[in-house]
CSV table of C-alpha atoms in Angstrom, one decimal:
chain,number,residue,atom,x,y,z
L,1,MET,CA,0.0,0.0,0.0
L,2,PHE,CA,1.5,3.3,-1.1
L,3,THR,CA,4.9,1.6,-1.6
L,4,ASP,CA,5.8,3.9,-4.4
L,5,PHE,CA,5.2,6.9,-2.1
L,6,PHE,CA,7.8,5.5,0.3
L,7,TYR,CA,10.5,5.6,-2.5
L,8,TYR,CA,9.1,9.0,-3.7
L,9,LEU,CA,9.9,10.4,-0.3
L,10,ARG,CA,13.4,8.9,-0.2
L,11,HIS,CA,14.0,10.4,-3.7
L,12,TYR,CA,13.2,13.8,-2.3
L,13,GLY,CA,15.8,13.4,0.4
L,14,ILE,CA,13.5,12.4,3.3
L,15,LYS,CA,15.1,9.5,5.1
L,16,VAL,CA,12.1,7.4,6.0
L,17,SER,CA,13.0,4.2,8.0
L,18,MET,CA,11.1,1.0,7.7
L,19,ASN,CA,9.9,1.3,11.3
L,20,GLU,CA,8.4,4.7,10.6
L,21,TRP,CA,6.7,3.4,7.4
L,22,GLN,CA,5.3,0.4,9.3
L,23,THR,CA,4.0,2.8,12.0
L,24,LEU,CA,2.2,4.8,9.3
L,25,MET,CA,0.7,1.6,7.8
L,26,ASP,CA,-0.5,0.6,11.3
L,27,ALA,CA,-2.1,4.0,11.8
L,28,LEU,CA,-3.9,3.7,8.5
L,29,ASP,CA,-5.2,0.2,9.4
L,30,GLN,CA,-6.7,1.8,12.6
L,31,GLY,CA,-8.5,4.4,10.5
L,32,LEU,CA,-6.6,7.4,11.8
L,33,ALA,CA,-6.7,9.1,8.3
L,34,ALA,CA,-10.5,8.7,8.1
L,35,ALA,CA,-10.5,8.3,4.3
L,36,SER,CA,-9.4,11.9,3.9
L,37,LEU,CA,-6.3,13.0,1.9
L,38,THR,CA,-5.9,16.0,4.2
L,39,ASN,CA,-5.8,13.8,7.2
L,40,PHE,CA,-3.4,11.4,5.5
L,41,TYR,CA,-1.1,14.4,4.7
L,42,GLN,CA,-1.0,15.5,8.3
L,43,LEU,CA,-0.7,11.9,9.6
L,44,SER,CA,2.1,10.9,7.3
L,45,ARG,CA,4.0,14.1,7.8
L,46,SER,CA,3.8,13.8,11.6
L,47,ILE,CA,5.2,10.2,11.5
L,48,LEU,CA,7.7,10.3,8.6
L,49,VAL,CA,9.3,13.8,8.8
L,50,LYS,CA,11.8,14.3,11.6
L,51,THR,CA,12.7,18.0,11.2
L,52,GLU,CA,10.9,21.2,10.1
L,53,ALA,CA,13.7,21.7,7.6
L,54,HIS,CA,12.3,18.8,5.5
L,55,TYR,CA,8.6,20.0,5.6
L,56,ASP,CA,8.9,21.7,2.2
L,57,ARG,CA,10.5,18.6,0.6
L,58,PHE,CA,7.6,16.5,2.0
L,59,ASP,CA,5.1,19.0,0.5
L,60,LEU,CA,6.8,18.8,-2.9
L,61,ALA,CA,6.9,15.0,-2.8
L,62,PHE,CA,3.3,14.7,-1.6
L,63,ALA,CA,1.9,17.1,-4.2
L,64,ASN,CA,3.7,15.5,-7.1
L,65,TYR,CA,2.8,11.9,-6.0
L,66,PHE,CA,-0.9,12.6,-5.4
L,67,GLN,CA,-1.1,15.2,-8.2
L,68,ASP,CA,-2.4,17.9,-5.8
L,69,ILE,CA,-5.7,16.1,-5.1
L,70,GLU,CA,-7.6,17.7,-2.3
L,71,THR,CA,-10.5,16.5,-0.1
L,72,PRO,CA,-11.7,19.8,1.4
L,73,ASP,CA,-14.4,19.8,4.0
L,74,GLY,CA,-17.1,22.2,5.1
L,75,LEU,CA,-18.9,22.8,1.8
L,76,PRO,CA,-21.0,20.4,-0.4
L,77,ASP,CA,-19.1,18.3,-2.9
L,78,LYS,CA,-21.0,19.7,-5.8
L,79,ILE,CA,-19.6,23.2,-5.1
L,80,TRP,CA,-16.1,21.9,-5.3
L,81,GLN,CA,-16.9,20.1,-8.5
L,82,TRP,CA,-18.3,23.3,-10.0
L,83,LEU,CA,-15.2,25.3,-9.0
L,84,ASP,CA,-12.7,22.8,-10.4
L,85,LYS,CA,-11.9,25.0,-13.4
L,86,GLU,CA,-8.7,26.4,-14.8
L,87,LEU,CA,-9.2,30.0,-16.0
L,88,PRO,CA,-6.9,32.6,-17.4
L,89,GLU,CA,-5.9,35.4,-15.0
L,90,LEU,CA,-8.5,38.1,-14.8
L,91,GLU,CA,-7.3,41.7,-15.6
L,92,VAL,CA,-8.6,44.0,-12.8
L,93,THR,CA,-9.4,47.5,-14.1
L,94,GLU,CA,-9.7,50.7,-12.1
L,95,GLU,CA,-13.4,50.7,-13.0
L,96,MET,CA,-13.9,47.3,-11.4
L,97,ARG,CA,-12.2,48.6,-8.3
L,98,LYS,CA,-14.4,51.6,-8.1
L,99,ASN,CA,-17.6,49.7,-8.6
L,100,HIS,CA,-17.1,47.5,-5.6
L,101,GLN,CA,-17.4,48.3,-1.9
L,102,MET,CA,-16.3,46.3,1.1
L,103,LEU,CA,-19.2,44.2,2.5
L,104,ASP,CA,-19.9,43.7,6.1
L,105,PHE,CA,-18.5,40.3,7.2
L,106,ASP,CA,-21.8,39.2,8.8
L,107,GLU,CA,-23.6,40.2,5.6
L,108,LEU,CA,-21.1,38.1,3.6
L,109,LYS,CA,-21.7,35.0,5.7
L,110,ARG,CA,-25.5,35.5,5.4
L,111,MET,CA,-25.2,35.9,1.6
L,112,LEU,CA,-23.0,32.8,1.3
L,113,GLU,CA,-25.6,30.7,3.3
L,114,GLU,CA,-28.3,31.9,0.9
L,115,ARG,CA,-26.3,31.0,-2.2
L,116,LEU,CA,-25.5,27.5,-0.8
L,117,ALA,CA,-29.2,27.0,-0.3
L,118,GLU,CA,-30.4,28.4,-3.6
L,119,GLN,CA,-27.7,27.5,-6.2
L,120,ASN,CA,-28.3,24.4,-8.2
L,121,GLU,CA,-25.8,24.7,-11.1
L,122,GLU,CA,-22.3,26.0,-11.7
L,123,HIS,CA,-21.7,29.6,-12.8
L,124,HIS,CA,-18.7,31.2,-14.4
L,125,GLY,CA,-18.0,34.9,-15.0
L,126,GLY,CA,-21.0,36.2,-13.1
L,127,ASN,CA,-21.5,38.7,-10.3
L,128,LYS,CA,-23.8,36.8,-7.9
L,129,TRP,CA,-23.5,33.1,-7.6
L,130,ILE,CA,-20.6,30.9,-6.3
L,131,GLY,CA,-18.4,30.5,-9.3
L,132,THR,CA,-15.2,31.3,-11.1
L,133,GLY,CA,-14.1,34.5,-12.9
L,134,GLY,CA,-16.4,37.5,-12.9
L,135,THR,CA,-17.0,39.8,-9.9
L,136,SER,CA,-19.1,37.6,-7.5
L,137,PRO,CA,-17.9,37.8,-3.9
L,138,PHE,CA,-17.9,34.0,-3.8
L,139,GLY,CA,-15.6,31.7,-5.7
L,140,HIS,CA,-12.2,32.1,-7.2
L,141,SER,CA,-10.2,33.5,-10.2
L,142,GLY,CA,-12.3,36.6,-10.3
L,143,TYR,CA,-12.3,40.0,-8.5
L,144,HIS,CA,-14.1,41.3,-5.5
L,145,PRO,CA,-12.3,43.5,-2.9
L,146,GLY,CA,-13.9,41.8,0.1
L,147,GLY,CA,-15.2,38.5,-1.0
L,148,ILE,CA,-14.8,34.9,0.2
L,149,ARG,CA,-12.4,32.8,-1.9
L,150,ILE,CA,-13.6,29.2,-2.2
L,151,GLY,CA,-11.0,27.0,-3.9
L,152,GLY,CA,-8.5,28.1,-6.5
L,153,MET,CA,-5.5,30.1,-5.7
L,154,GLY,CA,-5.4,33.6,-4.2
L,155,LYS,CA,-4.5,36.2,-6.8
L,156,ASN,CA,-5.5,39.6,-5.5
L,157,GLN,CA,-5.0,38.9,-1.7
L,158,SER,CA,-8.5,40.5,-1.1
L,159,ALA,CA,-10.4,37.6,0.4
L,160,VAL,CA,-11.9,38.1,3.9
L,161,LYS,CA,-12.1,34.3,4.5
L,162,VAL,CA,-10.5,31.4,2.7
L,163,ALA,CA,-12.8,28.5,2.7
L,164,GLY,CA,-10.7,25.4,1.9
L,165,MET,CA,-7.3,23.9,2.7
L,166,ARG,CA,-4.4,26.3,3.1
L,167,ARG,CA,-0.9,25.2,2.2
L,168,TYR,CA,2.1,26.8,3.9
L,169,GLN,CA,5.6,27.2,2.7
L,170,GLU,CA,7.8,25.9,5.5
L,171,PHE,CA,10.8,27.9,6.7
L,172,ARG,CA,14.0,26.0,6.1
L,173,THR,CA,17.1,26.0,8.2
L,174,ASP,CA,19.5,24.8,5.4
L,175,GLU,CA,19.4,27.9,3.2
L,176,THR,CA,23.0,28.9,2.4
L,177,LEU,CA,22.8,31.5,-0.3
L,178,GLY,CA,22.4,35.1,0.8
L,179,ILE,CA,22.2,34.6,4.5
L,180,ARG,CA,25.7,35.8,5.3
L,181,GLN,CA,24.7,39.4,5.3
L,182,PHE,CA,21.8,38.7,7.5
L,183,GLN,CA,24.1,36.9,9.9
L,184,ILE,CA,26.5,39.8,10.0
L,185,ALA,CA,23.6,42.2,10.8
L,186,LEU,CA,22.2,40.0,13.5
L,187,ARG,CA,25.6,39.9,15.3
L,188,LYS,CA,25.2,43.6,16.0
L,189,LEU,CA,22.2,42.7,18.2
L,190,ARG,CA,24.4,42.1,21.3
L,191,GLN,CA,24.2,43.2,24.8
L,192,PHE,CA,27.1,41.8,26.8
L,193,THR,CA,26.8,40.8,30.5
L,194,THR,CA,29.4,41.8,33.0
L,195,ARG,CA,32.3,39.5,34.0
L,196,THR,CA,30.8,39.0,37.5
L,197,GLU,CA,28.8,35.9,36.7
L,198,GLY,CA,29.7,32.3,35.9
L,199,GLU,CA,33.0,30.3,36.1
L,200,ALA,CA,36.4,31.7,35.0
L,201,THR,CA,36.9,29.7,31.8
L,202,GLU,CA,38.4,32.3,29.4
L,203,LEU,CA,42.1,32.9,29.1
L,204,ASP,CA,43.1,36.5,30.0
L,205,LEU,CA,46.0,36.9,27.6
L,206,GLU,CA,47.2,40.3,28.9
L,207,GLY,CA,46.8,39.2,32.5
L,208,THR,CA,48.8,36.0,31.8
L,209,VAL,CA,51.7,38.0,30.2
L,210,ASP,CA,51.8,40.4,33.2
L,211,LYS,CA,51.8,37.6,35.7
L,212,THR,CA,54.4,35.6,33.8
L,213,CYS,CA,56.7,38.7,33.6
L,214,ASN,CA,56.3,39.3,37.3
L,215,ASN,CA,57.2,35.7,38.0
L,216,ALA,CA,60.6,36.2,36.1
L,217,GLY,CA,59.3,34.2,33.1
L,218,ARG,CA,57.7,31.4,35.0
L,219,LEU,CA,54.4,30.8,33.2
L,220,GLU,CA,51.2,31.5,35.2
L,221,LEU,CA,47.9,31.4,33.4
L,222,VAL,CA,45.2,33.9,34.4
L,223,TRP,CA,41.6,33.0,33.7
L,224,GLU,CA,38.5,35.3,33.7
L,225,ARG,CA,34.8,34.9,33.4
L,226,PRO,CA,33.7,35.2,29.7
L,227,ARG,CA,31.3,37.9,28.7
L,228,ALA,CA,28.1,36.5,27.2
L,229,ASN,CA,25.4,38.1,25.1
L,230,GLY,CA,22.5,38.8,27.3
L,231,MET,CA,20.1,39.6,24.4
L,232,LYS,CA,16.8,37.7,24.5
L,233,VAL,CA,14.9,37.6,21.2
L,234,LEU,CA,11.2,36.8,20.4
L,235,LEU,CA,10.7,36.2,16.6
L,236,LEU,CA,7.1,36.1,15.3
L,237,MET,CA,6.7,35.1,11.6
L,238,ASP,CA,3.7,35.3,9.3
L,239,ALA,CA,3.3,32.0,7.4
L,240,GLY,CA,1.2,31.2,4.4
L,241,GLY,CA,-1.1,33.1,2.1
L,242,SER,CA,0.6,36.2,0.5
L,243,MET,CA,3.8,35.4,2.4
L,244,VAL,CA,4.5,32.5,0.1
L,245,SER,CA,5.8,35.0,-2.5
L,246,TYR,CA,8.5,36.0,0.0
L,247,SER,CA,9.3,32.5,1.2
L,248,ARG,CA,12.9,32.6,0.0
L,249,LEU,CA,13.7,35.9,1.6
L,250,CYS,CA,12.1,34.8,4.9
L,251,ASN,CA,14.0,31.4,4.7
L,252,GLN,CA,17.2,33.4,4.5
L,253,LEU,CA,16.4,35.4,7.6
L,254,PHE,CA,15.0,32.4,9.4
L,255,THR,CA,18.2,30.4,8.7
L,256,ALA,CA,20.4,33.4,9.9
L,257,VAL,CA,18.5,33.7,13.1
L,258,ASN,CA,18.7,29.9,13.8
L,259,LYS,CA,22.5,30.0,13.2
L,260,ALA,CA,22.9,33.0,15.5
L,261,ASN,CA,23.8,31.0,18.6
L,262,HIS,CA,25.0,34.0,20.6
L,263,PHE,CA,21.6,35.0,22.0
L,264,LYS,CA,20.9,34.3,25.6
L,265,ASP,CA,17.4,33.1,24.6
L,266,LEU,CA,15.6,32.8,21.3
L,267,LYS,CA,11.9,31.9,21.0
L,268,ILE,CA,10.1,31.5,17.6
L,269,TYR,CA,6.4,31.4,17.0
L,270,TYR,CA,4.2,31.7,13.9
L,271,PHE,CA,0.9,33.4,12.9
L,272,HIS,CA,-1.2,33.8,9.8
L,273,ASN,CA,-1.9,37.4,8.6
L,274,CYS,CA,-2.3,38.8,12.1
L,275,ILE,CA,-1.7,37.8,15.7
L,276,TYR,CA,-4.8,36.8,17.6
L,277,ASP,CA,-5.4,34.6,20.7
L,278,TRP,CA,-2.8,32.0,19.7
L,279,LEU,CA,0.8,31.8,18.5
L,280,TYR,CA,1.8,28.6,16.7
L,281,HIS,CA,4.8,26.4,17.1
L,282,THR,CA,5.2,25.5,13.4
L,283,PRO,CA,4.5,27.4,10.2
L,284,GLY,CA,1.5,25.2,9.5
L,285,CYS,CA,-0.4,27.0,12.3
L,286,TYR,CA,-2.1,23.9,13.4
L,287,GLN,CA,-4.8,24.2,16.1
L,288,ASP,CA,-3.4,21.4,18.2
L,289,ASP,CA,0.1,23.0,18.4
L,290,PHE,CA,0.0,26.5,19.9
L,291,THR,CA,0.6,28.7,22.9
L,292,GLU,CA,-1.9,31.3,24.0
L,293,THR,CA,-0.7,34.8,23.2
L,294,ALA,CA,-1.8,35.9,26.7
L,295,HIS,CA,0.5,33.2,28.3
L,296,ILE,CA,3.5,34.5,26.3
L,297,LEU,CA,2.8,38.0,27.5
L,298,LYS,CA,2.6,36.8,31.1
L,299,THR,CA,5.7,34.6,31.0
L,300,LEU,CA,8.2,36.6,28.9
L,301,GLY,CA,9.8,39.6,30.4
L,302,PRO,CA,9.6,43.1,28.8
L,303,ASP,CA,13.4,42.8,28.1
L,304,TYR,CA,12.8,40.5,25.1
L,305,ARG,CA,13.5,42.1,21.8
L,306,VAL,CA,10.5,41.4,19.5
L,307,ILE,CA,11.0,41.0,15.7
L,308,ILE,CA,7.7,40.5,13.8
L,309,VAL,CA,8.0,39.4,10.1
L,310,GLY,CA,5.0,39.8,7.8
L,311,ASP,CA,3.6,41.9,4.9
L,312,ALA,CA,0.8,43.3,7.1
L,313,ALA,CA,-1.5,43.3,4.1
L,314,MET,CA,-4.9,41.8,4.9
L,315,ALA,CA,-8.6,42.7,4.8
L,316,PRO,CA,-9.4,45.4,7.4
L,317,TYR,CA,-11.8,43.1,9.1
L,318,GLU,CA,-9.0,40.8,10.1
L,319,LEU,CA,-7.3,43.6,12.0
L,320,THR,CA,-10.1,45.5,13.5
L,321,ARG,CA,-13.0,43.3,14.6
L,322,PRO,CA,-13.7,40.2,16.7
L,323,GLY,CA,-14.3,37.2,14.5
L,324,GLY,CA,-12.2,38.7,11.7
L,325,ILE,CA,-9.6,35.9,11.6
L,326,ILE,CA,-9.3,34.5,8.1
L,327,ASP,CA,-9.6,30.8,9.2
L,328,TRP,CA,-13.1,29.7,8.4
L,329,ASP,CA,-13.6,27.6,11.6
L,330,LEU,CA,-12.0,29.9,14.1
L,331,TYR,CA,-13.2,32.9,16.1
L,332,ASN,CA,-11.1,35.5,17.8
L,333,GLU,CA,-12.6,37.2,20.8
L,334,ARG,CA,-10.4,40.3,20.5
L,335,PRO,CA,-9.5,42.2,17.4
L,336,GLY,CA,-6.0,41.6,16.0
L,337,ILE,CA,-5.1,45.3,16.4
L,338,ALA,CA,-5.7,44.9,20.2
L,339,TRP,CA,-3.2,42.0,20.4
L,340,LEU,CA,-0.6,44.0,18.5
L,341,ARG,CA,-1.0,46.9,20.8
L,342,ASP,CA,-0.6,44.6,23.8
L,343,ILE,CA,2.6,43.3,22.4
L,344,ARG,CA,3.9,46.7,21.7
L,345,GLN,CA,3.1,47.9,25.2
L,346,HIS,CA,4.5,44.9,27.0
L,347,PHE,CA,7.9,44.6,25.3
L,348,GLU,CA,10.2,47.5,25.7
L,349,TYR,CA,11.8,47.1,22.2
L,350,SER,CA,10.0,45.8,19.1
L,351,VAL,CA,10.0,46.2,15.4
L,352,TRP,CA,8.1,44.9,12.3
L,353,LEU,CA,10.0,43.7,9.3
L,354,ASN,CA,8.0,43.8,6.0
L,355,PRO,CA,9.3,41.8,3.0
L,356,MET,CA,7.2,43.9,0.7
L,357,ARG,CA,9.1,46.8,-1.0
L,358,ALA,CA,8.6,49.9,1.0
L,359,SER,CA,7.6,51.8,-2.1
L,360,TYR,CA,4.5,49.7,-2.3
L,361,TRP,CA,3.2,50.2,1.2
L,362,GLY,CA,1.2,53.4,0.4
L,363,TRP,CA,-0.8,52.2,-2.5
L,364,THR,CA,-0.9,48.4,-2.8
L,365,ASP,CA,-3.9,46.3,-1.8
L,366,GLY,CA,-3.6,46.0,1.9
L,367,SER,CA,-2.2,49.6,2.3
L,368,THR,CA,-4.9,50.4,4.8
L,369,THR,CA,-3.8,47.7,7.2
L,370,ILE,CA,-0.1,48.3,6.6
L,371,ARG,CA,-0.7,51.9,7.7
L,372,MET,CA,-2.5,50.7,10.8
L,373,VAL,CA,0.3,48.3,11.7
L,374,ARG,CA,2.8,51.1,11.2
L,375,ASN,CA,0.9,53.2,13.7
L,376,VAL,CA,1.7,50.5,16.3
L,377,PHE,CA,5.2,49.2,15.4
L,378,PRO,CA,8.1,50.9,13.8
L,379,MET,CA,8.3,49.1,10.4
L,380,GLU,CA,11.4,48.5,8.2
L,381,GLU,CA,11.7,46.7,4.9
L,382,LEU,CA,13.2,43.2,5.1
L,383,THR,CA,16.5,44.0,3.5
L,384,VAL,CA,20.0,44.0,5.0
L,385,ASP,CA,19.8,47.8,5.4
L,386,GLY,CA,16.3,47.6,6.9
L,387,LEU,CA,17.4,44.9,9.3
L,388,GLU,CA,20.4,46.9,10.4
L,389,ARG,CA,18.1,49.9,11.1
L,390,ALA,CA,15.7,47.6,13.0
L,391,ILE,CA,18.6,46.3,15.1
L,392,ARG,CA,19.7,49.8,16.0
L,393,SER,CA,16.1,50.6,17.1
L,394,LEU,CA,16.0,47.3,19.1
L,395,LYS,CA,19.1,48.4,21.0
L,396,SER,CA,18.3,52.0,21.6
L,397,ARG,CA,14.6,52.9,21.1
L,398,SER,CA,12.5,52.5,24.2
L,399,LYS,CA,8.7,52.2,24.1
L,400,THR,CA,8.2,55.6,25.7
L,401,GLY,CA,9.4,57.2,22.5
L,402,GLY,CA,7.4,55.0,20.2
L,403,LEU,CA,4.0,54.4,21.7
L,404,ALA,CA,2.4,57.8,21.1
L,405,SER,CA,1.1,56.7,17.8
L,406,VAL,CA,-0.4,53.5,19.3
L,407,TYR,CA,-3.1,55.4,21.0
L,408,LYS,CA,-3.6,58.0,18.3
L,409,ASN,CA,-6.6,56.1,16.8
């Protein structure tokens, strides 16, 4: 059963042992995948993949072997059959942008329920029914500034909710090209402790020379306590969605941070689009693998330097209202902007790194939320120069000088 898949994984560099493969077969015999390809993906990855660095290899092998077959849940099968269409990319004109207004999220959910109850055939290129192309707020491959994408691939990053399975580009730790400059910049994020702590394990060369001279040439070694970097870093990274376009750049930063072993403490969490009640332990943002954001704020001291990486481009609902989270089956009690303000207020030093070119921030889709996030956090472009500016602010800019804009709105 799936024997070819075993060799497929090995071909992609994932060292699957026979014991692990047998464990997967036993799990399938017990029905743990529940006849769902999505469940099989999660089950096999959890058993066969030993490190996050191989997640993207597993995704490539899985997609190629199963030809990207999906078994999405939550909507009738006939809807997914109707939406299984490959269409040319729609050219969005300024007139189309002007003729559409953002719909209230509760109104969108009500309208979708009505369409699901009334629609009895597939539609393409229209402006009302669930379909492809056109300007309907429901479906894919069309245009609506505040619709619900169902199936397909995101093109305009304008969906309020994504109904269907999300795929995330994992962050690799084995990137080697282009990370050297990031590493050099991160080395500047240092705050050395005094020499009054720990054991004396470092050779004091000047002290040894002086002692040896005073002893008429008889060697006497002098040891001192080493100075250690007392910097503690909290890295929060946006995963999936529009961030896939910047995956290579984020991989380079992620690799550089992981190789920066000079920090006193380094903690890494993930989120999707905006931070809500939960911060996840892996880029997949799975609901069974998270730490509550409130717990992190309670347990981590304000001396942690916070680096948030994300394009900050999302629907305004996701940032400003309860229940605005893009995940179809989740509900956030507090708006994302409230959590961002809490983080900014709690930690003395924090900065937001945006992989999107700074010249786009003022006019691109998502410029509204980018501006709102910039009112909370100092934002720098994710370049070497931007990272160096961010590091200078993490070492010198206190929250008293940067929080005025947080309460402006």
